[in-house]
Coordinates of C-alpha atoms in Angstrom, one line a residue:
X1 CA 7.6 -35.8 -6.1
X2 CA 8.2 -32.1 -6.2
X3 CA 5.7 -29.4 -5.2
X4 CA 6.0 -28.0 -8.8
X5 CA 5.0 -31.4 -10.3
X6 CA 2.1 -31.7 -7.9
X7 CA 0.9 -28.2 -8.8
X8 CA 1.2 -28.9 -12.5
X9 CA -0.8 -32.1 -12.1
X10 CA -3.6 -30.3 -10.2
X11 CA -3.8 -27.7 -13.0
X12 CA -4.0 -30.4 -15.7
X13 CA -6.7 -32.4 -13.9
X14 CA -8.7 -29.2 -13.3
X15 CA -8.4 -28.3 -17.0
X16 CA -9.6 -31.7 -18.1
X17 CA -12.6 -31.5 -15.8
X18 CA -13.5 -28.0 -17.1
X19 CA -13.1 -29.3 -20.7
X20 CA -15.6 -32.1 -20.1
X21 CA -18.1 -29.7 -18.6
X22 CA -17.6 -27.1 -21.4
X23 CA -18.3 -29.7 -24.0
X24 CA -21.6 -30.6 -22.3
X25 CA -22.6 -26.9 -21.9
X26 CA -21.8 -26.1 -25.6
X27 CA -24.4 -28.8 -26.6
X28 CA -27.2 -27.1 -24.6
X29 CA -29.9 -24.9 -26.4
X30 CA -29.4 -21.2 -26.2
X31 CA -31.5 -19.0 -23.9
X32 CA -32.4 -15.3 -23.9
X33 CA -30.6 -12.7 -21.8
X34 CA -32.8 -11.6 -18.8
X35 CA -32.6 -7.9 -18.0
X36 CA -33.7 -6.1 -14.9
X37 CA -36.5 -4.3 -16.7
X38 CA -38.1 -7.6 -17.8
X39 CA -40.8 -9.2 -15.6
X40 CA -39.3 -11.1 -12.7
X41 CA -38.3 -14.6 -13.8
X42 CA -39.7 -17.6 -12.0
X43 CA -37.7 -20.3 -10.4
X44 CA -38.6 -22.6 -13.3
X45 CA -37.4 -20.1 -15.9
X46 CA -33.9 -19.3 -17.2
X47 CA -32.8 -17.2 -14.2
X48 CA -31.6 -19.0 -11.1
X49 CA -34.0 -18.6 -8.3
X50 CA -31.4 -18.3 -5.5
X51 CA -27.9 -17.1 -6.0
X52 CA -25.7 -15.6 -3.3
X53 CA -23.2 -13.0 -4.4
X54 CA -20.5 -14.5 -2.3
X55 CA -20.9 -18.0 -3.6
X56 CA -18.3 -19.5 -5.9
X57 CA -19.5 -18.9 -9.5
X58 CA -20.0 -21.9 -11.9
X59 CA -20.8 -21.7 -15.5
X60 CA -24.0 -23.7 -15.2
X61 CA -25.5 -20.8 -13.2
X62 CA -24.7 -18.2 -15.8
X63 CA -25.0 -20.2 -19.0
X64 CA -28.8 -20.1 -19.2
X65 CA -28.6 -16.3 -19.2
X66 CA -26.5 -15.9 -22.3
X67 CA -27.4 -16.5 -25.9
X68 CA -24.2 -17.7 -27.4
X69 CA -23.5 -17.7 -31.1
X70 CA -21.7 -20.7 -32.6
X71 CA -18.2 -19.0 -32.4
X72 CA -18.6 -18.5 -28.7
X73 CA -18.7 -21.4 -26.4
X74 CA -18.5 -22.0 -22.6
X75 CA -14.8 -22.9 -23.0
X76 CA -14.3 -19.3 -24.0
X77 CA -12.2 -19.7 -27.1
X78 CA -10.5 -16.3 -26.6
X79 CA -9.8 -15.6 -30.3
X80 CA -11.8 -12.3 -30.0
X81 CA -11.0 -11.1 -26.5
X82 CA -7.6 -10.3 -25.1
X83 CA -7.4 -10.1 -21.3
X84 CA -5.2 -7.5 -19.6
X85 CA -4.6 -7.0 -15.9
X86 CA -3.2 -3.8 -14.4
X87 CA -2.2 -3.7 -10.8
X88 CA -3.6 -1.0 -8.4
X89 CA -1.1 0.0 -5.7
X90 CA -1.3 1.8 -2.4
X91 CA 1.0 4.5 -1.2
X92 CA 3.5 1.9 -0.1
X93 CA 3.5 0.4 -3.6
X94 CA 1.8 -2.8 -2.5
X95 CA -0.8 -4.4 -4.7
X96 CA -4.3 -4.0 -3.4
X97 CA -6.4 -4.8 -6.5
X98 CA -6.3 -5.3 -10.2
X99 CA -8.3 -3.8 -13.1
X100 CA -9.3 -6.5 -15.5
X101 CA -9.3 -5.2 -19.1
X102 CA -11.0 -6.9 -22.0
X103 CA -9.8 -5.7 -25.3
X104 CA -11.6 -6.7 -28.5
X105 CA -9.2 -8.0 -31.1
X106 CA -9.5 -7.5 -34.9
X107 CA -10.9 -11.0 -35.4
X108 CA -14.5 -10.3 -34.3
X109 CA -14.9 -6.6 -33.7
X110 CA -18.7 -6.5 -34.3
X111 CA -19.8 -9.0 -31.7
X112 CA -17.6 -7.7 -28.8
X113 CA -19.2 -4.3 -28.8
X114 CA -22.8 -5.7 -28.9
X115 CA -24.4 -4.3 -25.7
X116 CA -25.9 -7.0 -23.5
X117 CA -24.0 -9.8 -25.3
X118 CA -20.7 -8.0 -24.6
X119 CA -21.6 -7.7 -20.9
X120 CA -22.6 -11.4 -20.8
X121 CA -19.3 -12.3 -22.5
X122 CA -17.3 -10.3 -20.0
X123 CA -18.9 -12.2 -17.1
X124 CA -18.6 -15.6 -18.7
X125 CA -15.0 -15.0 -19.7
X126 CA -13.8 -13.5 -16.5
X127 CA -15.5 -15.6 -13.9
X128 CA -16.1 -18.9 -15.7
X129 CA -14.0 -19.7 -18.8
X130 CA -11.0 -17.7 -17.7
X131 CA -11.3 -18.1 -13.9
X132 CA -11.5 -15.1 -11.6
X133 CA -9.4 -16.6 -9.0
X134 CA -6.6 -17.3 -11.5
X135 CA -6.7 -13.7 -12.7
X136 CA -7.0 -12.0 -9.3
X137 CA -5.8 -14.4 -6.6
X138 CA -7.0 -12.9 -3.3
X139 CA -7.1 -9.3 -4.6
X140 CA -10.2 -7.4 -5.7
X141 CA -10.9 -6.9 -9.4
X142 CA -12.1 -3.7 -11.0
X143 CA -14.5 -4.4 -13.8
X144 CA -16.1 -1.8 -16.1
X145 CA -19.9 -2.2 -16.5
X146 CA -22.0 -0.3 -19.1
X147 CA -25.5 1.0 -18.3
X148 CA -27.2 -2.0 -19.8
X149 CA -25.2 -4.4 -17.7
X150 CA -25.6 -2.3 -14.6
X151 CA -29.4 -2.2 -14.9
X152 CA -29.7 -6.0 -15.7
X153 CA -29.9 -8.9 -13.2
X154 CA -26.7 -10.4 -14.6
X155 CA -24.5 -8.0 -12.7
X156 CA -25.7 -9.6 -9.5
X157 CA -24.0 -12.8 -10.5
X158 CA -20.6 -11.1 -9.9
X159 CA -19.2 -12.0 -6.4
X160 CA -19.5 -8.8 -4.3
X161 CA -16.5 -9.7 -2.2
X162 CA -14.2 -9.9 -5.3
X163 CA -15.2 -7.1 -7.5
X164 CA -15.5 -3.3 -7.7
X165 CA -17.9 -2.2 -10.4
X166 CA -16.4 0.6 -12.5
X167 CA -18.7 3.2 -14.0
X168 CA -17.3 4.7 -17.2
X169 CA -18.4 8.1 -18.4
X170 CA -21.0 6.7 -20.8
X171 CA -23.0 5.3 -17.9
X172 CA -24.1 8.9 -17.0
X173 CA -25.6 10.0 -13.8
X174 CA -29.4 9.8 -14.3
X175 CA -31.9 8.9 -11.6
X176 CA -32.1 5.3 -12.8
X177 CA -28.3 4.8 -12.5
X178 CA -28.3 6.5 -9.0
X179 CA -31.1 4.3 -7.7
X180 CA -29.5 1.1 -9.1
X181 CA -26.1 1.9 -7.6
X182 CA -27.7 2.6 -4.2
X183 CA -29.6 -0.7 -4.4
X184 CA -26.5 -2.6 -5.2
X185 CA -24.5 -0.9 -2.5
X186 CA -27.1 -2.1 0.0
X187 CA -26.4 -5.6 -1.2
X188 CA -22.7 -5.1 -0.6
X189 CA -21.3 -4.1 -4.0
X190 CA -18.7 -1.3 -4.3
X191 CA -18.3 1.2 -7.1
X192 CA -15.5 3.2 -8.7
X193 CA -16.2 6.3 -10.9
X194 CA -14.0 6.1 -14.0
X195 CA -12.9 8.6 -16.6
X196 CA -12.8 11.6 -14.2
X197 CA -10.9 14.6 -15.5
X198 CA -12.5 17.5 -13.7
X199 CA -15.2 18.4 -11.3
X200 CA -18.6 18.3 -13.0
X201 CA -22.3 17.5 -12.4
X202 CA -21.6 13.8 -13.0
X203 CA -19.0 13.7 -10.3
X204 CA -21.1 15.7 -7.8
X205 CA -24.1 13.4 -8.3
X206 CA -22.3 10.1 -8.1
X207 CA -20.0 10.9 -5.2
X208 CA -22.8 9.8 -2.9
X209 CA -22.8 6.2 -4.3
X210 CA -19.2 5.5 -5.2
X211 CA -16.2 4.3 -3.1
X212 CA -13.4 5.2 -5.4
X213 CA -12.8 8.1 -7.8
X214 CA -10.4 7.3 -10.7
X215 CA -8.7 10.3 -12.1
X216 CA -7.1 10.1 -15.5
X217 CA -4.0 12.2 -14.8
X218 CA -2.7 11.9 -18.4
X219 CA -5.8 13.7 -19.8
X220 CA -6.8 15.9 -16.8
X221 CA -5.3 19.3 -16.4
X222 CA -3.6 20.3 -13.1
X223 CA -6.6 22.5 -12.3
X224 CA -9.0 19.7 -13.0
X225 CA -7.1 17.3 -10.8
X226 CA -7.0 19.8 -7.9
X227 CA -10.8 20.5 -8.3
X228 CA -11.5 16.8 -8.2
X229 CA -9.4 16.3 -5.1
X230 CA -11.2 19.2 -3.4
X231 CA -14.6 17.8 -4.3
X232 CA -13.7 14.3 -2.9
X233 CA -12.0 15.6 0.2
X234 CA -15.1 15.8 2.4
X235 CA -16.5 12.4 1.2
X236 CA -15.5 8.9 2.4
X237 CA -14.0 8.0 -0.9
X238 CA -10.6 6.9 -2.1
X239 CA -8.8 8.8 -4.9
X240 CA -7.1 6.7 -7.5
X241 CA -4.6 8.1 -10.0
X242 CA -4.7 6.1 -13.2
X243 CA -2.3 6.1 -16.2
X244 CA 0.7 6.8 -13.9
X245 CA 3.8 6.4 -16.0
X246 CA 6.6 7.3 -13.5
X247 CA 7.6 7.3 -9.9
X248 CA 7.7 11.1 -10.0
X249 CA 4.0 11.2 -11.1
X250 CA 3.1 8.8 -8.4
X251 CA 4.8 10.9 -5.7
X252 CA 3.2 14.1 -7.0
X253 CA -0.2 12.5 -6.9
X254 CA 0.4 11.2 -3.4
X255 CA 1.3 14.7 -2.3
X256 CA -2.0 16.0 -3.6
X257 CA -3.9 13.4 -1.5
X258 CA -4.3 10.4 -3.8
X259 CA -4.5 7.0 -2.0
X260 CA -4.2 4.5 -4.9
X261 CA -2.2 4.4 -8.1
X262 CA -2.6 2.4 -11.3
X263 CA 0.0 1.8 -14.0
X264 CA 3.3 0.0 -14.6
X265 CA 5.3 2.9 -13.1
X266 CA 6.8 0.5 -10.5
X267 CA 8.4 -1.5 -13.4
X268 CA 10.0 1.5 -15.0
X269 CA 13.8 1.4 -14.5
X270 CA 15.2 4.3 -12.5
X271 CA 18.9 4.5 -13.5
X272 CA 20.9 6.5 -11.0
X273 CA 24.7 7.0 -11.5
X274 CA 26.6 6.1 -8.4
X275 CA 23.7 4.2 -6.9
X276 CA 25.0 1.5 -4.5
X277 CA 23.2 -1.8 -5.0
X278 CA 22.1 -3.6 -1.8
X279 CA 24.8 -6.1 -0.7
X280 CA 22.3 -9.0 -0.5
X281 CA 21.3 -8.5 -4.2
X282 CA 25.0 -8.3 -5.2
X283 CA 25.6 -11.6 -3.4
X284 CA 22.7 -13.2 -5.2
X285 CA 23.9 -11.9 -8.5
X286 CA 27.3 -13.5 -7.9
X287 CA 25.6 -16.7 -6.8
X288 CA 23.5 -16.6 -10.0
X289 CA 26.8 -16.3 -12.0
X290 CA 28.3 -19.3 -10.3
X291 CA 25.2 -21.5 -10.9
X292 CA 25.1 -20.4 -14.5
X293 CA 28.8 -21.2 -14.8
X294 CA 28.2 -24.7 -13.4
X295 CA 30.4 -24.1 -10.4
X296 CA 30.9 -26.9 -7.9
X297 CA 28.4 -27.2 -4.9
X298 CA 31.3 -26.3 -2.6
X299 CA 32.0 -23.1 -4.5
X300 CA 28.3 -22.1 -4.3
X301 CA 28.2 -22.8 -0.6
X302 CA 31.4 -20.8 0.0
X303 CA 29.9 -17.8 -1.9
X304 CA 26.9 -17.6 0.4
X305 CA 28.5 -18.4 3.7
X306 CA 29.2 -14.7 4.7
X307 CA 25.5 -14.0 4.1
X308 CA 23.7 -15.9 6.8
X309 CA 20.2 -14.5 6.1
X310 CA 20.5 -15.3 2.4
X311 CA 21.6 -18.8 3.1
X312 CA 18.7 -19.3 5.5
X313 CA 16.2 -17.9 3.1
X314 CA 17.5 -19.9 0.2
X315 CA 17.4 -23.1 2.3
X316 CA 13.8 -22.4 3.2
X317 CA 12.8 -22.0 -0.4
X318 CA 14.8 -25.1 -1.4
X319 CA 13.0 -27.1 1.4
X320 CA 9.6 -25.9 0.2
X321 CA 10.4 -27.0 -3.3
X322 CA 11.5 -30.4 -2.0
X323 CA 8.5 -31.0 0.3
X324 CA 8.0 -34.5 -1.2
X325 CA 11.4 -35.7 0.2
X326 CA 11.5 -37.7 3.4
X327 CA 14.1 -35.5 5.0
X328 CA 14.9 -31.8 5.1
X329 CA 17.9 -30.3 3.4
X330 CA 20.4 -28.6 5.7
X331 CA 23.1 -27.3 3.4
X332 CA 23.2 -25.6 0.0
X333 CA 25.7 -28.2 -1.1
X334 CA 23.1 -30.9 -0.2
X335 CA 20.4 -28.9 -1.9
X336 CA 22.4 -28.7 -5.2
X337 CA 23.0 -32.4 -5.2
X338 CA 19.5 -33.5 -4.3
X339 CA 17.4 -30.9 -6.3
X340 CA 19.8 -30.3 -9.1
X341 CA 21.1 -27.0 -10.6
X342 CA 17.9 -26.4 -12.6
X343 CA 15.7 -26.1 -9.6
X344 CA 18.3 -24.1 -7.6
X345 CA 18.8 -21.7 -10.5
X346 CA 15.1 -20.9 -10.5
X347 CA 15.0 -20.2 -6.7
X348 CA 18.1 -18.0 -6.9
X349 CA 16.4 -16.0 -9.7
X350 CA 13.2 -15.5 -7.7
X351 CA 15.1 -14.8 -4.5
X352 CA 16.7 -11.8 -6.2
X353 CA 13.3 -10.1 -5.9
X354 CA 12.3 -11.3 -2.5
X355 CA 15.6 -11.1 -0.6
X356 CA 15.3 -7.4 0.3
X357 CA 11.6 -6.8 0.0
X358 CA 10.0 -5.5 3.1
X359 CA 6.5 -6.4 1.9
X360 CA 5.1 -9.8 1.2
X361 CA 5.7 -11.5 -2.1
X362 CA 1.9 -11.5 -2.7
X363 CA 1.6 -7.8 -2.5
X364 CA 4.9 -6.8 -4.1
X365 CA 4.0 -6.0 -7.7
X366 CA 7.5 -6.4 -9.1
X367 CA 7.8 -9.9 -7.7
X368 CA 4.4 -10.9 -9.1
X369 CA 5.2 -9.4 -12.5
X370 CA 8.6 -11.1 -12.7
X371 CA 7.2 -14.5 -11.7
X372 CA 4.3 -14.2 -14.1
X373 CA 6.7 -13.2 -17.0
X374 CA 9.0 -16.1 -16.3
X375 CA 6.2 -18.7 -16.0
X376 CA 4.2 -17.5 -19.1
X377 CA 7.4 -17.4 -21.2
X378 CA 8.2 -20.9 -20.1
X379 CA 4.7 -22.2 -20.9
X380 CA 4.7 -20.6 -24.4
X381 CA 8.2 -21.9 -25.1
X382 CA 7.1 -25.5 -24.3
X383 CA 4.3 -25.0 -26.9
X384 CA 6.7 -23.5 -29.5
X385 CA 9.5 -26.0 -29.1
X386 CA 8.1 -29.2 -27.5
X387 CA 10.6 -31.4 -25.8
X388 CA 13.3 -28.7 -25.6
X389 CA 13.6 -28.2 -21.9
X390 CA 16.8 -26.2 -22.4
X391 CA 14.7 -23.7 -24.4
X392 CA 11.9 -23.4 -21.9
X393 CA 14.4 -22.9 -19.1
X394 CA 16.0 -20.1 -21.1
X395 CA 12.6 -18.6 -21.6
X396 CA 11.8 -18.7 -17.9
X397 CA 15.2 -17.0 -17.2
X398 CA 14.6 -14.2 -19.7
X399 CA 11.2 -13.5 -18.2
X400 CA 12.6 -13.3 -14.6
X401 CA 15.7 -11.4 -15.5
X402 CA 13.9 -8.8 -17.7
X403 CA 13.0 -6.7 -14.7
X404 CA 16.5 -6.7 -13.1
X405 CA 17.2 -3.2 -14.5
X406 CA 14.3 -1.9 -12.4
X407 CA 15.3 -4.0 -9.4
X408 CA 19.0 -2.9 -9.4
X409 CA 18.7 0.5 -10.9
X410 CA 21.5 -0.6 -13.2
X411 CA 21.6 -0.6 -17.1
X412 CA 20.6 -4.0 -18.4
X413 CA 23.8 -4.2 -20.5
X414 CA 25.9 -4.1 -17.3
X415 CA 23.8 -6.9 -15.7
X416 CA 24.1 -9.0 -18.9
X417 CA 27.9 -8.5 -18.8
X418 CA 28.1 -9.4 -15.1
X419 CA 26.2 -12.6 -15.6
X420 CA 28.0 -13.6 -18.8
X421 CA 24.7 -14.7 -20.3
X422 CA 24.4 -16.9 -23.4
X423 CA 24.1 -14.7 -26.6
X424 CA 20.4 -15.7 -27.3
X425 CA 19.4 -14.6 -23.8
X426 CA 21.5 -11.4 -24.0
X427 CA 19.9 -10.5 -27.3
X428 CA 16.4 -11.1 -26.0
X429 CA 17.0 -8.9 -22.9
X430 CA 18.8 -6.1 -24.7
X431 CA 17.2 -6.0 -28.2
X432 CA 14.0 -8.1 -28.0
X433 CA 15.4 -10.2 -31.0
X434 CA 15.3 -13.9 -31.6
X435 CA 12.5 -16.2 -30.6
X436 CA 13.1 -15.5 -26.9
X437 CA 13.1 -11.8 -27.5
X438 CA 9.8 -12.0 -29.5
X439 CA 8.3 -14.0 -26.6
X440 CA 9.3 -11.3 -24.2
X441 CA 8.0 -8.5 -26.4
X442 CA 4.7 -10.4 -26.7
X443 CA 4.5 -10.6 -22.9
X444 CA 5.2 -6.8 -22.6
X445 CA 2.5 -6.0 -25.1
X446 CA 0.0 -8.2 -23.2
X447 CA 0.8 -6.3 -20.0
X448 CA 0.3 -3.0 -21.7
X449 CA -3.1 -4.1 -23.2
X450 CA -1.8 -3.7 -26.8
X451 CA -4.4 -6.1 -28.2
X452 CA -3.7 -5.6 -31.9
X453 CA 0.0 -6.1 -31.4
X454 CA -0.6 -9.2 -29.3
X455 CA -2.7 -10.7 -32.1
X456 CA -0.1 -9.9 -34.8
X457 CA 2.7 -11.2 -32.6
X458 CA 0.8 -14.5 -32.0
X459 CA 0.6 -15.1 -35.7
X460 CA 4.4 -15.1 -35.9
X461 CA 4.6 -18.3 -33.8
X462 CA 3.6 -21.7 -35.0
X463 CA 3.3 -23.5 -31.7
X464 CA 0.4 -21.6 -30.1
X465 CA -2.7 -19.5 -30.8
X466 CA -4.2 -16.5 -29.0
X467 CA -6.5 -18.9 -27.1
X468 CA -3.4 -20.8 -25.9
X469 CA -1.8 -17.6 -24.8
X470 CA -4.9 -16.6 -22.8
X471 CA -5.0 -20.1 -21.1
X472 CA -1.3 -20.0 -20.3
X473 CA -1.5 -16.4 -19.1
X474 CA -4.0 -17.4 -16.4
X475 CA -2.0 -20.4 -15.4
X476 CA 1.1 -18.2 -15.0
X477 CA -0.9 -15.7 -13.0
X478 CA -2.1 -18.4 -10.6
X479 CA 1.5 -19.9 -10.4
X480 CA 2.9 -16.5 -9.4
X481 CA 0.1 -16.0 -6.8
X482 CA 0.7 -19.5 -5.3
X483 CA 4.4 -18.8 -5.3
X484 CA 3.9 -15.5 -3.5
X485 CA 1.7 -17.2 -0.9
X486 CA 4.2 -20.0 -0.5
X487 CA 7.1 -17.5 0.0
X488 CA 5.1 -15.5 2.5
X489 CA 4.1 -18.6 4.5
X490 CA 7.7 -19.8 4.6
X491 CA 8.8 -16.3 5.7
X492 CA 6.2 -16.2 8.5
X493 CA 7.1 -19.7 9.7
X494 CA 10.8 -18.7 9.7
X495 CA 10.2 -15.5 11.6
X496 CA 8.3 -17.5 14.3
X497 CA 11.1 -20.0 14.6
X498 CA 13.7 -17.4 15.0
X499 CA 11.7 -15.4 17.5
X500 CA 11.2 -18.6 19.5
X501 CA 14.9 -19.4 19.5
X502 CA 15.7 -15.9 20.9
X503 CA 13.1 -16.2 23.7
X504 CA 14.6 -16.6 27.2

């Protein structure tokens, strides 16, 4: 039994358990939302008498706090919320955190913006119905909180080890806000000041209680950015540049003293004429061509023989995928025969991103993005055309290959020509046309937080709804995280083995 099958089985069983629990919760009578300014609730009341911020969150602890209208249940039917996730990188372009973005969709605009209920929905959605660990993995999550949520008891249900509370401009900097932030900091919570475009009274007052200052470089003037950097220089805070659209912007911000960077600039292709592609990547591209062309196992093995490290890495990945087998695989030819081309094709595609990466697969944002795209497109393709494994395989490939232009610094048209891809795959990658192209476009809009476009695009498909998309997105995020951890563990084990073999 393959590791992938075991993983899928675990996901399905967990989903079934959650579904049974959600049906029970939905039948319970609604309760009122308890706020900080209300009298302290007793242990017999709606608010739990003892909750540790680091404890795993379960819906039964939060459900009594939230009055849920009929259209909103514990299972979080996400027809009115679209989840977005933006990576936050350090100066070495490693993922250190994510901002979770909750966009209201046109289906229920009134209820989403409704103060305390919106705050309660955010918590229920993120940490219960949607699953914080699926959305974040082991990274921290930045979550915006409004003044009402900040001042309520419900904010303390958020696990302090996993979240950074983000203060938008509307929260203000009054005494009540300052005292509440100081109180939560003593309990271990961390804060980021959002929507900063210049040095002002709000910034000066809140610098004492925040850990990160987020500067909107798209809106701020150069003078405003420099003034903010100067104000934060003497404080123990990190400067985060958000809405970074290009590598040039990221480098300019780093030169000014910024520590963190948010945006999909790392996925923007940088096409340079005369740029020489890394030999290992070219070897993998040739190997991918051979597998796609259904070359013999002997031909595949011969193509990789001159590249010892690649052969070694690929064999490690193949063995990790074949962990249910009674014996290890010692040659690529053996791997092709035992696992089959479909499995080998997937590992070769993923190895394109990991082969020359100096950082771990968990912290490399391009690897995580490519893996998430591939898996999400595959899951949606299964819904759209049930029983068509060839179609879901093509969807996975389109998702993975869609970032090769960035990885190689080569126009996508040249990559498509090199690989001699099927017309429907080529059209999807080059023009975003056909069913595969529309699935890729949907994925890109989801990444960019284009909620209205996501909702409209979902209606063009007959096999899934927005709620299905949200569910599959989180399964894809978790799959990419588990894959990254698996690759990193295999790499660490391989490094130890090779170090031991070189020891005297």
